[in-house]
XYZ file of C-alpha atoms in Angstrom:
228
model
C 6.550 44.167 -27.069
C 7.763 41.374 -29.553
C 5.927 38.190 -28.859
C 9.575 36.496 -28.449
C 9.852 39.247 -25.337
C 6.104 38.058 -23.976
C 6.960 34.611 -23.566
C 10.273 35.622 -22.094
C 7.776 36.707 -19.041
C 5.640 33.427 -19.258
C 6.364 30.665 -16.020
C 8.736 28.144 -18.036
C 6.669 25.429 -16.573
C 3.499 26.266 -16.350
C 0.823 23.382 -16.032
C 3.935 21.305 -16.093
C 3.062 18.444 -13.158
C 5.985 17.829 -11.017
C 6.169 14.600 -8.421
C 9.395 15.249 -6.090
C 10.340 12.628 -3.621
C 12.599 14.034 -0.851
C 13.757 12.870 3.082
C 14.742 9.720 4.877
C 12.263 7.081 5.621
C 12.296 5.008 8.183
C 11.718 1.274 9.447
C 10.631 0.283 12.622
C 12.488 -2.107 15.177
C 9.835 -2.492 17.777
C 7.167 -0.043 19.301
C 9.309 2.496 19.833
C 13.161 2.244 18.283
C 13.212 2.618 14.454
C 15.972 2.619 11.662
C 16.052 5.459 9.466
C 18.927 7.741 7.332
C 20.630 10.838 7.725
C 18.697 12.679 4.574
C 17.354 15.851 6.259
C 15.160 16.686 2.796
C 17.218 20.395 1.788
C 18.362 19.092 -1.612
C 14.014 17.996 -2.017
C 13.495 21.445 -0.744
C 15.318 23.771 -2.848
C 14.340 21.518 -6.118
C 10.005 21.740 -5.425
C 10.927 25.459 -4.612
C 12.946 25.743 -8.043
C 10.409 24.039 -9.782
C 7.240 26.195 -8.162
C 9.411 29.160 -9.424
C 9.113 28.031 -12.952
C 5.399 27.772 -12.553
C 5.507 24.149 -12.481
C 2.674 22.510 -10.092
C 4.427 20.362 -7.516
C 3.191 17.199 -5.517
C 5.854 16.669 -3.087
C 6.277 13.727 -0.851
C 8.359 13.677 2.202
C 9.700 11.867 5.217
C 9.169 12.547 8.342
C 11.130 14.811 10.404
C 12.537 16.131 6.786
C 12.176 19.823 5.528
C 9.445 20.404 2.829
C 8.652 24.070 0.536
C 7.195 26.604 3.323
C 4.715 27.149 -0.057
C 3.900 26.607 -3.764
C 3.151 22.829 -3.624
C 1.189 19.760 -2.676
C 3.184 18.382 0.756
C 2.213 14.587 1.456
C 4.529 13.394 4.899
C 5.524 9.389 4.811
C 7.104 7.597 7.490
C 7.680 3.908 6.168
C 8.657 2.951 2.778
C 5.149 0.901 2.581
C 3.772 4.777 3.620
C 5.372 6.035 0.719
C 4.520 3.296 -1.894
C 0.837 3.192 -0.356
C 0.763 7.425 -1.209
C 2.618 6.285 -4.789
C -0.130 3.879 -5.457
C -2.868 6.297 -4.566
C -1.199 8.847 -7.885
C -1.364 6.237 -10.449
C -4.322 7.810 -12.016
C -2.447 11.506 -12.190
C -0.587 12.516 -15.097
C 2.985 13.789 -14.041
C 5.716 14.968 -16.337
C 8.595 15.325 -14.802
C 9.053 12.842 -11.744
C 12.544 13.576 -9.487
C 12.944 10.634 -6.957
C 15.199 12.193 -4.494
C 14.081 10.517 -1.449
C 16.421 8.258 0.651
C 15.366 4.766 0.722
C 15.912 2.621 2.921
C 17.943 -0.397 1.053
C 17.111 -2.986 4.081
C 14.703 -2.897 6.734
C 13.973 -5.551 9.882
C 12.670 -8.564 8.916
C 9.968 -8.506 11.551
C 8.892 -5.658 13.863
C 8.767 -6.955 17.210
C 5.187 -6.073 18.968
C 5.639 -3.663 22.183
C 9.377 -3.074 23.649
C 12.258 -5.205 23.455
C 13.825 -5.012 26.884
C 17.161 -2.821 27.394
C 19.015 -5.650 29.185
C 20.967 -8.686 27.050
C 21.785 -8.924 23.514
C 18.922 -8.122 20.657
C 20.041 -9.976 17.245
C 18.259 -8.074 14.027
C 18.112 -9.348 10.314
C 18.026 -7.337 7.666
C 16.408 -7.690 4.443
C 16.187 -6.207 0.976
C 13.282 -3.441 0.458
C 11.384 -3.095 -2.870
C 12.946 -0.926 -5.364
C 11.104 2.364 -5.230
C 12.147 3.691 -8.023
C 11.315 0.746 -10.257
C 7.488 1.126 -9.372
C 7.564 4.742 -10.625
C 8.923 3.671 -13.920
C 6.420 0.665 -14.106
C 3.527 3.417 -12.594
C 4.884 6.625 -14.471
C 6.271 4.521 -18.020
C 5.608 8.362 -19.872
C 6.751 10.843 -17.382
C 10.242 11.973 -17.857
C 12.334 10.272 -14.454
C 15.078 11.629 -12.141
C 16.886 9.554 -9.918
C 19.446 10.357 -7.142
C 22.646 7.656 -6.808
C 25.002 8.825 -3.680
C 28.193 6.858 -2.959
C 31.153 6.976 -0.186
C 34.449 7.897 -1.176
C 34.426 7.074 -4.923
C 36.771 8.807 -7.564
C 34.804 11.003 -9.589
C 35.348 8.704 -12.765
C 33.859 5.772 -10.667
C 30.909 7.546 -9.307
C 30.069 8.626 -13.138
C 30.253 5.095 -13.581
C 28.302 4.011 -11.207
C 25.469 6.677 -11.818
C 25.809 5.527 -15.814
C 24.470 2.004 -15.000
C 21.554 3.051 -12.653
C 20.470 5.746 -15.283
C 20.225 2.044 -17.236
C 18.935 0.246 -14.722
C 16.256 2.177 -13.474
C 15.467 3.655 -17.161
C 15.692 6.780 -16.213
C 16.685 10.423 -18.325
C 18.602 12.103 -15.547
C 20.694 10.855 -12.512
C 22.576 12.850 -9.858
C 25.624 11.287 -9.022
C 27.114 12.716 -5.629
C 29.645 11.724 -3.108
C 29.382 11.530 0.532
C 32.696 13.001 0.858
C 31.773 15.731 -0.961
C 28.726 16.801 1.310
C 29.226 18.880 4.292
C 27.320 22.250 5.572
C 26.796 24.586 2.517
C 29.405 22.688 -0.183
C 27.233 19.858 -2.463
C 29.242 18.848 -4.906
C 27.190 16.603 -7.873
C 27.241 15.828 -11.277
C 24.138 15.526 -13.830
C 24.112 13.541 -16.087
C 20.960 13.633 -18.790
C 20.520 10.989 -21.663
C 22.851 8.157 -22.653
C 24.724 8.975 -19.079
C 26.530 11.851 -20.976
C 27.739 14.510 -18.184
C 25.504 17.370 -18.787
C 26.028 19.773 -15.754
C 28.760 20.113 -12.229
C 26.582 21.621 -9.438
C 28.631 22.849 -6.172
C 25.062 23.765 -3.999
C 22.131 22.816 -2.875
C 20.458 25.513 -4.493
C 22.832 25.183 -7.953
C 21.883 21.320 -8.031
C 18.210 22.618 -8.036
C 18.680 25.172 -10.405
C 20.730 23.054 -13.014
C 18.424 19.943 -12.631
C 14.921 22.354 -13.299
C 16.856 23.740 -16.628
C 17.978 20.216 -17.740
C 14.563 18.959 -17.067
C 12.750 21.814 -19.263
C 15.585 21.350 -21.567
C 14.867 17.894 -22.303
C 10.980 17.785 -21.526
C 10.637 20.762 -24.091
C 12.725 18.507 -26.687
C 9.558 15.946 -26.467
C 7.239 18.210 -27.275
C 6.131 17.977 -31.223
């Protein structure tokens, strides 16, 4: 066997450390109401599983309620956003090398959560207000590690939704954003768009499971074009 044919059978990503985000989080109103999204955590899912496939070794963080690998990696299960910044925090000191930030966060949460119950009868006014940026933390945290973020829109043209994913990639400094539509999301059809470096369009996913696929071999693609 040619020693081009024996790494043919080697994991593609072994001792590779993978953090994946995945799931809704939520914020709470009062004892018992809460906020939260509609991100049930499949897309998170079928990534770590893609991932643990290709050997990789895969910390993945989820939200409560959400769906998470049945095996092959690390689960950690968040509520709040300050859950999942406190679990964040507690990685600093762990060397990951691919990071893929697909959890829903929360963009604004109550200002104040009211102690007990409110009552059911008469009006109940609630302010909103901005959460941290999650995703800016793990570039501050993670400055080395080779970032994926997620950018979903409503009922954007495809040109505008490139767009719009082009200036987060900027923004949040990452290498690889996937851009996807609400519009385009509904029981087994998940239509998104990678795009890798410079926000050039580097892959058209049409599943759950192709998303996965195409992110894990743009992700070794580029990771592998780091190494000396």
């Amino acid at each position: 066997m040619s020693l081009r044919a024996k790494r043919s059978n080697l994991p593609l990503m072994k001792k590779t450390n993978v953090l994946i985000t995945s799931g809704p989080t939520r914020s709470h109103l009062d004892a018992i109401r809460y906020i939260s999204n509609t991100s049930t955590g499949r897309l998170g899912r079928e990534i770590a599983s893609e991932f643990t496939k290709k050997g990789a070794r895969v910390t993945f963080i989820y939200g409560s309620g959400s769906e998470r690998p049945e095996k092959g990696a690390k689960a950690i299960e968040v509520t709040t956003i300050e859950d999942l910044l406190r679990e964040l925090e507690g990685l600093k000191g762990q060397d990951f090398q691919v990071i893929v930030h697909a959890m829903s966060v929360l963009d604004y949460a109550p200002e104040r959560v009211i102690d007990g119950k409110v009552s059911s009868t008469g009006d109940w006014t609630i302010r909103l207000v901005p959460t941290p940026k999650v995703i800016n933390r793990i570039r501050t945290w993670w400055p080395g590690s080779l970032l994926v973020g997620f950018k979903l829109e409503v009922g954007k043209t495809r040109e505008g939704l490139l767009e719009i994913a082009s200036q987060a990639m900027g923004q949040w400094e990452a290498e690889v954003v996937v851009a996807n539509d609400l519009k385009d999301i509904s029981g087994n059809k998940h239509l998104a768009y990678l795009l890798g470096p410079g926000g050039k369009l580097e892959a058209q996913a049409n599943t759950k499971k192709e998303i996965a696929k195409r992110l894990v071999e743009l992700t070794q693609r580029l990771y592998d074009s780091r190494s000396p």
